[in-house]
Amino acid sequence: MKVKSICCIGAGYVGGPTMAVIAKKCPGIKVTVVDINEARIAAWNDPDVNNIPVYEPGLGEVVAESRGRNLFFSTDVDGAIDESDMIFISVNTPTKTYGEGKGLAADLKWIELCARQIARVAKSDKIVVEKSTLPVRTASTIKSILDHTGSGVSFQILSNPEFLAEGTAVEDLMDPDRVLIGGDQTEEGLKAIQALVDVYAQWVPRERILTTNVWSSELSKLTANAFLAQRVSSINSLSELCEHTEADINEVARAIGSDSRIGPKFLKASVGFGGSCFQKDILNLVYISRSYGLNEVADYWEQVIQMNDHQKRRFAKKIIRSLYNTVNGKKIAFLGWAFKKDTNDTRESAAIYVADHLLFEQAHVAVYDPKVKEEQVFVDMDYLNTRSSEENRKYIDVVEDPYEACKGAHAIAVLTEWDVFKQYDWSKIYDNMLKPAHVFDGRNVLDAEKLRKIGFQVYSIGTPS
Ligand code: UPG
């Protein structure tokens, strides 16, 4: 079967960029991205590609090339389902905030709604592709909904998890390490797998397209993220040990990473990992393991999250301790709010939790981030539900200029590793701060020696100070 028309439900950080790249690489396939959020679709359709809702280097050009040719953004979900052969589900699956599995399990409400909508609308056979990261065995939930429509339409369910990292989405999609496709090992299932292989094979070398059964594919996605997060927690745990010895975490990471069995990537000590995936996926892994009674497995992976929470808390405490155990009424400038550089995504960003901790101590936080909008900062803080939104607005200012953010501050905390921070005029910043002027570099991106020469008191994670 040759795919002629694809629809993707969900125009977010995964659906938007992934479909834009498919459309670019497969001009013969019509790709329609649908979402019920009208404002979001309008933004994807904005004639000025600088206004598309996801900031990713290079994405604007990719969208501009295909939009209106074979790439469309629309709110007509039914229409798009009806006319496509293949439907990707790329909606969010946040951690449940209520009921059974609260705080651990993934909330599959949106997935189920998608499946029901497909069941209601589809008049011809479809291949349904899970793109969202999902707990193992979700495909069977989708299948059971789709198999009971009584309409005679038949569905194949594939798992095709996305491995792109934000900030490098376009690069990762154009040149992926691997593409993973899981499906039923029946004749029909294998045909569906082949149809999706043929889509990717238009630009991905065939040996990088892995095919598996559905469960392996679903589990691989969760565990790939768990492994990555585990590396960050491992190096972060050692950063604390370094601070109590004379070791330097950057040197240790380099030495460890030079072993070709270990490799140099993902060994950067930080204030803690964030993002929409790591925590959610590990919590899911923990939940699934516990549900099978595998308590040792669950405890093992849970520790990765505990270490991450500790790292965020430890950073905030370090600030408080260094400022003579009180930050009440003191201005602390945050450079960065996004969970990593080159994205405007703030989900689970360490900055949110560090700010929360400092607000408990009644600090004033002035936030500057090159890409995050003011409203988003307050949405993130309000979502924590630890204080009223009036209080959040009273204690936090979001500032459009980094020098303004730092003016009159007792301390600067670097929460995101934006490259531009290195280029600031740090002498000018120093002159406008209260003394002693502190810098807490939660990403180890600034030149600590240079800052110390200017007069700053500098703390970099895991290094002797
Ligand atoms: N991080 C560190 N130190 C490192 C590497 C990363 O602190 O050495 C932090 C980083 O700052 C960020 C978090 O870890 O806060 C996650 O980073 P990254 O993995 O680069 O970004 P994501 O966009 O969250 O991508 C992850 C997986 C990707 C997957 C996606 C969604 O890397 O493969 O598709 O999550 O599941």
Short mmCIF file of C-alpha atoms and ligand atoms in Angstrom, two decimals:
data_model
loop_
_atom_site.label_atom_id
_atom_site.label_comp_id
_atom_site.label_asym_id
_atom_site.label_seq_id
_atom_site.Cartn_x
_atom_site.Cartn_y
_atom_site.Cartn_z
CA MET A 1 0.00 0.00 0.00
CA LYS A 2 1.27 3.44 -0.92
CA VAL A 3 0.41 6.30 1.42
CA LYS A 4 -0.98 9.33 -0.41
CA SER A 5 -2.49 11.34 2.38
CA ILE A 6 -1.44 11.70 6.01
CA CYS A 7 -3.24 13.44 8.82
CA CYS A 8 -1.73 14.24 12.20
CA ILE A 9 -3.93 14.99 15.18
CA GLY A 10 -2.07 17.42 17.43
CA ALA A 11 -0.10 20.47 16.26
CA GLY A 12 2.39 20.65 19.12
CA TYR A 13 6.15 20.33 19.55
CA VAL A 14 6.20 16.86 18.00
CA GLY A 15 3.33 16.88 15.50
CA GLY A 16 4.17 20.24 13.90
CA PRO A 17 7.90 19.74 13.19
CA THR A 18 7.56 16.03 12.31
CA MET A 19 4.85 16.65 9.75
CA ALA A 20 6.67 19.66 8.31
CA VAL A 21 9.70 17.45 7.64
CA ILE A 22 7.60 14.60 6.20
CA ALA A 23 5.94 17.11 3.87
CA LYS A 24 9.29 18.52 2.81
CA LYS A 25 10.82 15.11 2.14
CA CYS A 26 7.75 13.53 0.56
CA PRO A 27 6.28 16.06 -1.88
CA GLY A 28 3.96 13.34 -3.22
CA ILE A 29 2.14 12.96 0.10
CA LYS A 30 -0.48 15.42 1.27
CA VAL A 31 0.09 16.14 4.97
CA THR A 32 -2.58 17.82 7.08
CA VAL A 33 -1.96 18.74 10.71
CA VAL A 34 -5.13 19.25 12.71
CA ASP A 35 -5.82 20.54 16.18
CA ILE A 36 -8.94 21.72 17.98
CA ASN A 37 -7.01 24.74 19.26
CA GLU A 38 -7.95 27.46 16.75
CA ALA A 39 -5.35 29.96 17.93
CA ARG A 40 -2.60 27.40 17.52
CA ILE A 41 -3.67 26.49 13.98
CA ALA A 42 -3.96 30.18 13.09
CA ALA A 43 -0.39 30.66 14.31
CA TRP A 44 0.86 27.74 12.17
CA ASN A 45 -0.85 29.43 9.23
CA ASP A 46 0.56 32.89 9.98
CA PRO A 47 2.05 34.27 6.74
CA ASP A 48 5.11 35.34 8.76
CA VAL A 49 6.81 32.05 9.69
CA ASN A 50 8.47 33.79 12.63
CA ASN A 51 5.08 33.59 14.32
CA ILE A 52 4.58 29.81 14.18
CA PRO A 53 3.87 28.51 17.70
CA VAL A 54 6.96 26.32 18.08
CA TYR A 55 10.37 27.93 18.12
CA GLU A 56 12.94 25.57 16.58
CA PRO A 57 16.03 26.59 14.61
CA GLY A 58 15.34 26.10 10.87
CA LEU A 59 11.68 25.15 11.29
CA GLY A 60 10.30 28.35 9.77
CA GLU A 61 12.08 27.65 6.46
CA VAL A 62 10.86 24.05 6.35
CA VAL A 63 7.27 25.15 6.96
CA ALA A 64 7.50 27.96 4.40
CA GLU A 65 8.72 25.55 1.74
CA SER A 66 5.80 23.12 1.95
CA ARG A 67 2.90 25.03 3.45
CA GLY A 68 0.07 25.39 0.92
CA ARG A 69 1.81 22.88 -1.40
CA ASN A 70 1.46 19.58 0.46
CA LEU A 71 1.44 20.78 4.07
CA PHE A 72 -1.76 22.12 5.61
CA PHE A 73 -2.81 23.18 9.09
CA SER A 74 -6.50 22.99 9.88
CA THR A 75 -9.12 22.72 12.63
CA ASP A 76 -11.27 20.42 10.49
CA VAL A 77 -10.32 17.21 12.28
CA ASP A 78 -13.13 15.09 10.82
CA GLY A 79 -12.39 16.17 7.25
CA ALA A 80 -8.70 15.35 7.58
CA ILE A 81 -9.35 11.92 9.14
CA ASP A 82 -11.81 11.10 6.39
CA GLU A 83 -9.46 11.82 3.52
CA SER A 84 -6.24 10.28 4.83
CA ASP A 85 -4.83 6.73 4.62
CA MET A 86 -2.62 7.16 7.62
CA ILE A 87 -3.42 9.03 10.84
CA PHE A 88 -0.76 10.02 13.35
CA ILE A 89 -1.87 10.67 16.91
CA SER A 90 0.40 13.25 18.45
CA VAL A 91 -1.55 14.70 21.36
CA ASN A 92 -0.21 15.30 24.82
CA THR A 93 -0.27 12.62 27.48
CA PRO A 94 0.53 14.47 30.70
CA THR A 95 1.00 12.74 34.04
CA LYS A 96 -2.39 12.22 35.69
CA THR A 97 -3.30 14.88 38.24
CA TYR A 98 -6.27 13.00 39.68
CA GLY A 99 -7.61 9.56 40.58
CA GLU A 100 -5.88 6.21 40.16
CA GLY A 101 -2.20 6.61 39.24
CA LYS A 102 -2.25 10.32 40.16
CA GLY A 103 1.24 11.82 39.87
CA LEU A 104 2.56 8.72 38.08
CA ALA A 105 0.46 7.30 35.26
CA ALA A 106 -0.03 8.99 31.90
CA ASP A 107 -3.42 10.56 31.32
CA LEU A 108 -4.74 8.92 28.17
CA LYS A 109 -7.89 11.02 27.97
CA TRP A 110 -6.83 12.76 24.75
CA ILE A 111 -5.63 9.55 23.14
CA GLU A 112 -8.95 7.89 23.83
CA LEU A 113 -10.86 10.87 22.45
CA CYS A 114 -8.76 10.70 19.28
CA ALA A 115 -9.42 6.99 18.89
CA ARG A 116 -13.16 7.54 19.34
CA GLN A 117 -13.17 10.35 16.81
CA ILE A 118 -11.32 8.22 14.26
CA ALA A 119 -13.78 5.38 14.92
CA ARG A 120 -16.73 7.68 14.37
CA VAL A 121 -15.48 9.37 11.21
CA ALA A 122 -13.51 6.75 9.25
CA LYS A 123 -15.30 5.26 6.26
CA SER A 124 -12.32 3.47 4.73
CA ASP A 125 -9.45 1.37 6.12
CA LYS A 126 -6.79 3.36 7.98
CA ILE A 127 -3.40 2.92 9.52
CA VAL A 128 -3.29 4.64 12.90
CA VAL A 129 0.15 5.61 14.17
CA GLU A 130 0.91 6.35 17.83
CA LYS A 131 3.40 9.21 17.84
CA SER A 132 2.81 10.42 21.38
CA THR A 133 4.93 8.74 24.04
CA LEU A 134 2.66 6.24 25.63
CA PRO A 135 2.64 3.60 28.31
CA VAL A 136 3.30 0.10 27.12
CA ARG A 137 0.15 -1.59 25.82
CA THR A 138 -1.62 1.64 24.82
CA ALA A 139 -1.92 0.38 21.28
CA SER A 140 -4.24 -2.31 22.59
CA THR A 141 -6.52 0.35 24.12
CA ILE A 142 -6.67 2.18 20.81
CA LYS A 143 -7.22 -1.07 18.97
CA SER A 144 -10.05 -2.17 21.19
CA ILE A 145 -11.88 1.12 20.59
CA LEU A 146 -11.31 0.96 16.85
CA ASP A 147 -12.22 -2.71 16.54
CA HIS A 148 -15.69 -2.20 17.96
CA THR A 149 -17.09 0.37 15.59
CA GLY A 150 -19.24 -2.14 13.73
CA SER A 151 -18.68 -0.14 10.55
CA GLY A 152 -16.66 -2.82 8.75
CA VAL A 153 -13.68 -0.47 8.49
CA SER A 154 -10.42 -2.12 9.49
CA PHE A 155 -7.56 -0.45 11.33
CA GLN A 156 -3.92 -1.26 11.82
CA ILE A 157 -2.20 0.32 14.80
CA LEU A 158 1.50 1.16 14.62
CA SER A 159 3.79 2.54 17.28
CA ASN A 160 6.26 5.05 15.87
CA PRO A 161 7.74 6.95 18.81
CA GLU A 162 9.49 10.23 18.12
CA PHE A 163 13.05 10.65 19.36
CA LEU A 164 13.66 14.25 18.38
CA ALA A 165 15.06 16.55 21.03
CA GLU A 166 13.75 20.09 21.25
CA GLY A 167 16.09 22.78 20.04
CA THR A 168 17.49 20.39 17.41
CA ALA A 169 14.17 19.04 16.13
CA VAL A 170 14.70 19.80 12.46
CA GLU A 171 18.22 18.34 12.44
CA ASP A 172 17.06 15.24 14.35
CA LEU A 173 14.15 14.69 11.97
CA MET A 174 16.20 15.18 8.82
CA ASP A 175 18.99 12.90 9.98
CA PRO A 176 17.70 10.61 12.73
CA ASP A 177 19.91 8.05 14.55
CA ARG A 178 17.06 5.64 14.03
CA VAL A 179 13.36 5.47 13.21
CA LEU A 180 11.41 2.90 15.19
CA ILE A 181 8.23 1.31 13.88
CA GLY A 182 6.32 -1.30 15.84
CA GLY A 183 3.32 -3.20 14.54
CA ASP A 184 1.39 -6.45 14.65
CA GLN A 185 3.40 -9.35 13.31
CA THR A 186 0.45 -10.51 11.17
CA GLU A 187 0.23 -10.23 7.41
CA GLU A 188 -1.89 -7.06 7.65
CA GLY A 189 0.33 -5.66 10.39
CA LEU A 190 3.49 -6.21 8.38
CA LYS A 191 1.90 -4.48 5.38
CA ALA A 192 1.09 -1.46 7.52
CA ILE A 193 4.65 -1.40 8.89
CA GLN A 194 5.96 -1.50 5.32
CA ALA A 195 3.72 1.43 4.30
CA LEU A 196 5.27 3.59 7.02
CA VAL A 197 8.79 2.31 6.28
CA ASP A 198 8.26 3.48 2.69
CA VAL A 199 7.41 6.98 3.91
CA TYR A 200 10.59 7.33 5.99
CA ALA A 201 12.76 5.55 3.43
CA GLN A 202 12.28 8.59 1.17
CA TRP A 203 15.06 10.24 3.17
CA VAL A 204 16.27 7.93 5.96
CA PRO A 205 18.77 5.15 5.08
CA ARG A 206 16.93 1.84 5.29
CA GLU A 207 19.31 0.33 7.87
CA ARG A 208 18.35 3.06 10.31
CA ILE A 209 14.65 2.13 10.16
CA LEU A 210 14.05 -0.48 12.85
CA THR A 211 10.90 -2.56 12.89
CA THR A 212 9.68 -4.45 15.96
CA ASN A 213 6.50 -5.67 17.55
CA VAL A 214 4.27 -2.98 19.04
CA TRP A 215 5.22 -3.61 22.67
CA SER A 216 8.96 -3.43 22.07
CA SER A 217 8.51 -0.15 20.27
CA GLU A 218 6.40 1.38 23.05
CA LEU A 219 8.77 0.18 25.77
CA SER A 220 11.88 1.32 23.88
CA LYS A 221 10.67 4.88 23.85
CA LEU A 222 10.09 5.02 27.60
CA THR A 223 13.37 3.33 28.38
CA ALA A 224 15.49 5.35 25.95
CA ASN A 225 14.39 8.44 27.85
CA ALA A 226 14.94 6.70 31.18
CA PHE A 227 18.53 5.86 30.16
CA LEU A 228 19.22 9.44 29.06
CA ALA A 229 17.76 10.91 32.23
CA GLN A 230 19.71 8.39 34.28
CA ARG A 231 22.95 9.70 32.80
CA VAL A 232 22.06 13.24 33.81
CA SER A 233 21.11 12.18 37.33
CA SER A 234 24.30 10.13 37.59
CA ILE A 235 26.52 13.05 36.67
CA ASN A 236 24.48 15.39 38.86
CA SER A 237 24.87 13.07 41.84
CA LEU A 238 28.63 13.20 41.31
CA SER A 239 28.54 16.99 41.03
CA GLU A 240 27.54 17.15 44.68
CA LEU A 241 30.35 14.83 45.64
CA CYS A 242 32.77 17.01 43.66
CA GLU A 243 31.72 20.04 45.66
CA HIS A 244 32.80 18.25 48.84
CA THR A 245 36.11 17.10 47.45
CA GLU A 246 38.59 18.95 45.28
CA ALA A 247 37.34 17.27 42.12
CA ASP A 248 35.84 19.19 39.22
CA ILE A 249 32.77 17.64 37.57
CA ASN A 250 33.74 18.92 34.11
CA GLU A 251 37.06 17.11 34.34
CA VAL A 252 35.44 13.99 35.74
CA ALA A 253 32.80 13.99 32.96
CA ARG A 254 35.50 14.32 30.34
CA ALA A 255 37.48 11.46 31.79
CA ILE A 256 34.44 9.20 32.12
CA GLY A 257 33.10 10.11 28.67
CA SER A 258 36.39 9.32 26.94
CA ASP A 259 35.69 5.63 27.46
CA SER A 260 34.18 4.67 24.12
CA ARG A 261 31.80 2.30 25.91
CA ILE A 262 30.36 5.25 27.81
CA GLY A 263 30.67 8.10 25.31
CA PRO A 264 30.89 11.85 25.89
CA LYS A 265 27.29 12.96 25.33
CA PHE A 266 24.72 13.68 28.02
CA LEU A 267 27.24 14.04 30.81
CA LYS A 268 26.79 17.74 31.46
CA ALA A 269 26.10 18.54 35.10
CA SER A 270 23.18 20.92 35.48
CA VAL A 271 20.60 22.32 37.84
CA GLY A 272 18.47 19.32 36.80
CA PHE A 273 16.82 17.95 33.71
CA GLY A 274 13.45 19.25 32.59
CA GLY A 275 11.25 18.91 29.54
CA SER A 276 8.00 17.23 28.87
CA CYS A 277 9.38 13.71 28.55
CA PHE A 278 11.99 12.52 31.01
CA GLN A 279 10.08 12.82 34.25
CA LYS A 280 6.78 11.74 32.73
CA ASP A 281 8.24 8.71 31.02
CA ILE A 282 10.16 7.53 34.07
CA LEU A 283 7.11 7.96 36.29
CA ASN A 284 5.28 5.87 33.79
CA LEU A 285 7.96 3.21 33.83
CA VAL A 286 7.81 3.18 37.63
CA TYR A 287 4.03 2.90 37.55
CA ILE A 288 4.04 0.06 35.06
CA SER A 289 6.75 -1.82 36.95
CA ARG A 290 4.83 -1.50 40.21
CA SER A 291 1.64 -2.62 38.55
CA TYR A 292 3.42 -5.89 37.71
CA GLY A 293 4.71 -6.13 41.31
CA LEU A 294 8.29 -5.38 40.21
CA ASN A 295 9.18 -3.19 43.16
CA GLU A 296 12.95 -3.35 42.78
CA VAL A 297 12.70 -2.29 39.16
CA ALA A 298 10.36 0.55 40.10
CA ASP A 299 12.58 1.74 42.99
CA TYR A 300 15.64 1.66 40.76
CA TRP A 301 14.20 4.04 38.19
CA GLU A 302 12.39 6.21 40.73
CA GLN A 303 15.77 7.14 42.15
CA VAL A 304 16.59 8.97 38.89
CA ILE A 305 13.71 11.36 39.59
CA GLN A 306 14.57 11.71 43.26
CA MET A 307 18.12 12.70 42.40
CA ASN A 308 16.78 15.28 39.94
CA ASP A 309 14.44 16.79 42.53
CA HIS A 310 17.33 16.90 44.96
CA GLN A 311 19.54 18.71 42.46
CA LYS A 312 16.97 21.47 41.87
CA ARG A 313 16.38 21.90 45.61
CA ARG A 314 20.09 21.85 46.35
CA PHE A 315 20.69 24.66 43.84
CA ALA A 316 18.02 26.87 45.43
CA LYS A 317 19.37 26.14 48.91
CA LYS A 318 22.86 27.03 47.78
CA ILE A 319 21.62 30.46 46.69
CA ILE A 320 19.86 31.02 50.00
CA ARG A 321 22.84 29.89 52.07
CA SER A 322 25.27 32.06 50.14
CA LEU A 323 23.07 35.11 50.61
CA TYR A 324 23.48 34.82 54.39
CA ASN A 325 20.52 32.47 54.82
CA THR A 326 17.94 35.02 53.85
CA VAL A 327 16.65 36.09 50.49
CA ASN A 328 13.61 37.88 51.88
CA GLY A 329 13.03 40.96 49.73
CA LYS A 330 16.24 40.38 47.77
CA LYS A 331 16.22 40.58 44.00
CA ILE A 332 17.52 37.49 42.24
CA ALA A 333 17.85 37.62 38.46
CA PHE A 334 17.13 34.46 36.49
CA LEU A 335 18.88 34.15 33.16
CA GLY A 336 16.81 31.58 31.32
CA TRP A 337 13.45 29.97 31.98
CA ALA A 338 13.21 27.37 29.15
CA PHE A 339 14.14 23.78 30.06
CA LYS A 340 17.08 23.91 27.65
CA LYS A 341 18.52 26.32 25.09
CA ASP A 342 17.07 26.98 21.64
CA THR A 343 13.49 26.24 22.61
CA ASN A 344 10.62 28.27 24.03
CA ASP A 345 9.30 25.19 25.82
CA THR A 346 9.24 25.49 29.59
CA ARG A 347 7.55 22.26 30.62
CA GLU A 348 9.10 20.85 33.81
CA SER A 349 11.89 23.38 33.54
CA ALA A 350 14.21 23.40 36.57
CA ALA A 351 13.75 27.18 36.68
CA ILE A 352 10.13 26.75 37.80
CA TYR A 353 11.09 24.70 40.84
CA VAL A 354 14.04 26.87 41.80
CA ALA A 355 11.79 29.95 41.59
CA ASP A 356 9.15 28.20 43.70
CA HIS A 357 11.69 27.43 46.39
CA LEU A 358 12.99 31.00 46.43
CA LEU A 359 9.47 32.41 46.58
CA PHE A 360 8.82 30.40 49.73
CA GLU A 361 11.66 32.44 51.16
CA GLN A 362 10.02 35.63 49.85
CA ALA A 363 12.71 36.51 47.32
CA HIS A 364 11.95 38.73 44.34
CA VAL A 365 12.77 36.97 41.09
CA ALA A 366 13.38 38.88 37.85
CA VAL A 367 13.23 36.53 34.88
CA TYR A 368 14.81 37.06 31.49
CA ASP A 369 14.63 34.43 28.76
CA PRO A 370 15.33 35.16 25.09
CA LYS A 371 12.33 33.15 23.86
CA VAL A 372 9.85 32.62 26.68
CA LYS A 373 6.89 34.99 26.89
CA GLU A 374 5.90 36.67 30.15
CA GLU A 375 2.53 34.97 30.34
CA GLN A 376 4.15 31.53 30.12
CA VAL A 377 6.22 32.16 33.24
CA PHE A 378 3.07 32.88 35.22
CA VAL A 379 1.20 29.94 33.71
CA ASP A 380 4.06 27.69 34.86
CA MET A 381 4.09 29.12 38.38
CA ASP A 382 0.31 29.08 38.73
CA TYR A 383 0.25 25.44 37.55
CA LEU A 384 2.27 24.44 40.61
CA ASN A 385 -0.62 25.62 42.75
CA THR A 386 1.64 26.42 45.68
CA ARG A 387 0.43 30.01 46.11
CA SER A 388 -2.12 32.38 44.61
CA SER A 389 -1.51 33.80 41.15
CA GLU A 390 -1.56 37.31 42.71
CA GLU A 391 1.37 36.30 44.89
CA ASN A 392 3.26 34.85 41.94
CA ARG A 393 2.78 38.16 40.14
CA LYS A 394 3.86 40.10 43.19
CA TYR A 395 7.16 38.25 43.62
CA ILE A 396 8.12 37.61 40.00
CA ASP A 397 8.85 40.13 37.26
CA VAL A 398 9.45 39.05 33.70
CA VAL A 399 11.82 41.48 32.07
CA GLU A 400 12.53 42.03 28.39
CA ASP A 401 16.12 43.13 28.82
CA PRO A 402 18.80 41.01 30.54
CA TYR A 403 20.71 44.04 31.88
CA GLU A 404 17.49 45.36 33.38
CA ALA A 405 16.84 41.97 34.99
CA CYS A 406 20.26 42.04 36.68
CA LYS A 407 20.18 45.70 37.74
CA GLY A 408 20.08 46.07 41.52
CA ALA A 409 20.14 42.29 42.04
CA HIS A 410 22.00 40.52 44.83
CA ALA A 411 22.51 37.46 42.68
CA ILE A 412 22.15 36.06 39.17
CA ALA A 413 21.13 32.46 38.62
CA VAL A 414 21.72 30.89 35.20
CA LEU A 415 18.94 28.38 34.62
CA THR A 416 19.22 27.76 30.86
CA GLU A 417 22.37 27.41 28.80
CA TRP A 418 21.52 30.01 26.11
CA ASP A 419 24.74 30.81 24.18
CA VAL A 420 24.00 34.52 24.19
CA PHE A 421 24.57 34.72 27.97
CA LYS A 422 28.29 34.22 27.40
CA GLN A 423 28.47 37.32 25.22
CA TYR A 424 27.04 39.78 27.72
CA ASP A 425 29.07 42.68 29.04
CA TRP A 426 29.62 41.15 32.47
CA SER A 427 31.54 44.17 33.79
CA LYS A 428 28.56 46.36 33.06
CA ILE A 429 26.28 43.85 34.79
CA TYR A 430 28.59 43.76 37.80
CA ASP A 431 28.65 47.55 38.12
CA ASN A 432 24.87 47.68 38.35
CA MET A 433 24.46 44.96 41.00
CA LEU A 434 24.51 45.07 44.80
CA LYS A 435 27.77 43.87 46.35
CA PRO A 436 28.91 41.24 46.97
CA ALA A 437 27.53 40.27 43.57
CA HIS A 438 26.88 36.55 43.17
CA VAL A 439 26.53 34.37 40.09
CA PHE A 440 25.09 30.86 40.45
CA ASP A 441 25.74 29.11 37.19
CA GLY A 442 23.28 26.21 37.04
CA ARG A 443 24.54 25.20 33.60
CA ASN A 444 28.28 25.76 33.85
CA VAL A 445 28.24 27.93 30.74
CA LEU A 446 29.95 31.07 31.96
CA ASP A 447 33.70 31.58 32.30
CA ALA A 448 33.97 31.50 36.11
CA GLU A 449 37.56 32.72 36.20
CA LYS A 450 36.74 35.75 34.07
CA LEU A 451 33.78 36.59 36.30
CA ARG A 452 35.88 36.23 39.45
CA LYS A 453 38.42 38.69 38.02
CA ILE A 454 35.60 41.22 37.54
CA GLY A 455 34.71 40.77 41.21
CA PHE A 456 31.82 38.30 41.20
CA GLN A 457 31.42 35.52 43.74
CA VAL A 458 30.85 32.55 41.45
CA TYR A 459 29.31 29.14 42.06
CA SER A 460 29.40 26.63 39.18
CA ILE A 461 27.82 23.23 39.73
CA GLY A 462 30.26 20.55 40.83
CA THR A 463 33.40 22.66 40.70
CA PRO A 464 35.69 23.84 43.49
CA SER A 465 35.04 27.51 44.31
N1 UPG B 1 20.41 17.78 30.21
C1 UPG B 1 21.39 17.97 31.16
N2 UPG B 1 22.64 17.46 30.94
C2 UPG B 1 22.94 16.79 29.80
C3 UPG B 1 21.95 16.61 28.82
C4 UPG B 1 20.69 17.11 29.05
O1 UPG B 1 21.14 18.58 32.21
O2 UPG B 1 24.10 16.35 29.69
C5 UPG B 1 19.04 18.30 30.44
C6 UPG B 1 18.61 19.37 29.45
O3 UPG B 1 19.07 20.63 29.80
C7 UPG B 1 17.11 19.27 29.53
C8 UPG B 1 16.87 17.77 29.74
O4 UPG B 1 18.11 17.25 30.20
O5 UPG B 1 16.61 19.98 30.65
C9 UPG B 1 16.40 17.05 28.48
O6 UPG B 1 17.24 17.37 27.38
P1 UPG B 1 17.08 16.73 25.92
O7 UPG B 1 17.01 15.27 26.05
O8 UPG B 1 18.15 17.29 25.10
O9 UPG B 1 15.71 17.37 25.41
P2 UPG B 1 14.25 16.80 25.08
O10 UPG B 1 13.69 17.66 24.02
O11 UPG B 1 13.48 16.67 26.37
O12 UPG B 1 14.46 15.36 24.43
C10 UPG B 1 14.27 14.13 25.14
C11 UPG B 1 15.04 13.04 24.38
C12 UPG B 1 14.42 12.82 23.01
C13 UPG B 1 12.92 12.55 23.16
C14 UPG B 1 12.27 13.68 23.93
C15 UPG B 1 10.79 13.44 24.17
O13 UPG B 1 16.41 13.41 24.27
O14 UPG B 1 15.05 11.75 22.35
O15 UPG B 1 12.30 12.46 21.91
O16 UPG B 1 12.90 13.81 25.21
O17 UPG B 1 10.51 12.15 24.60
#
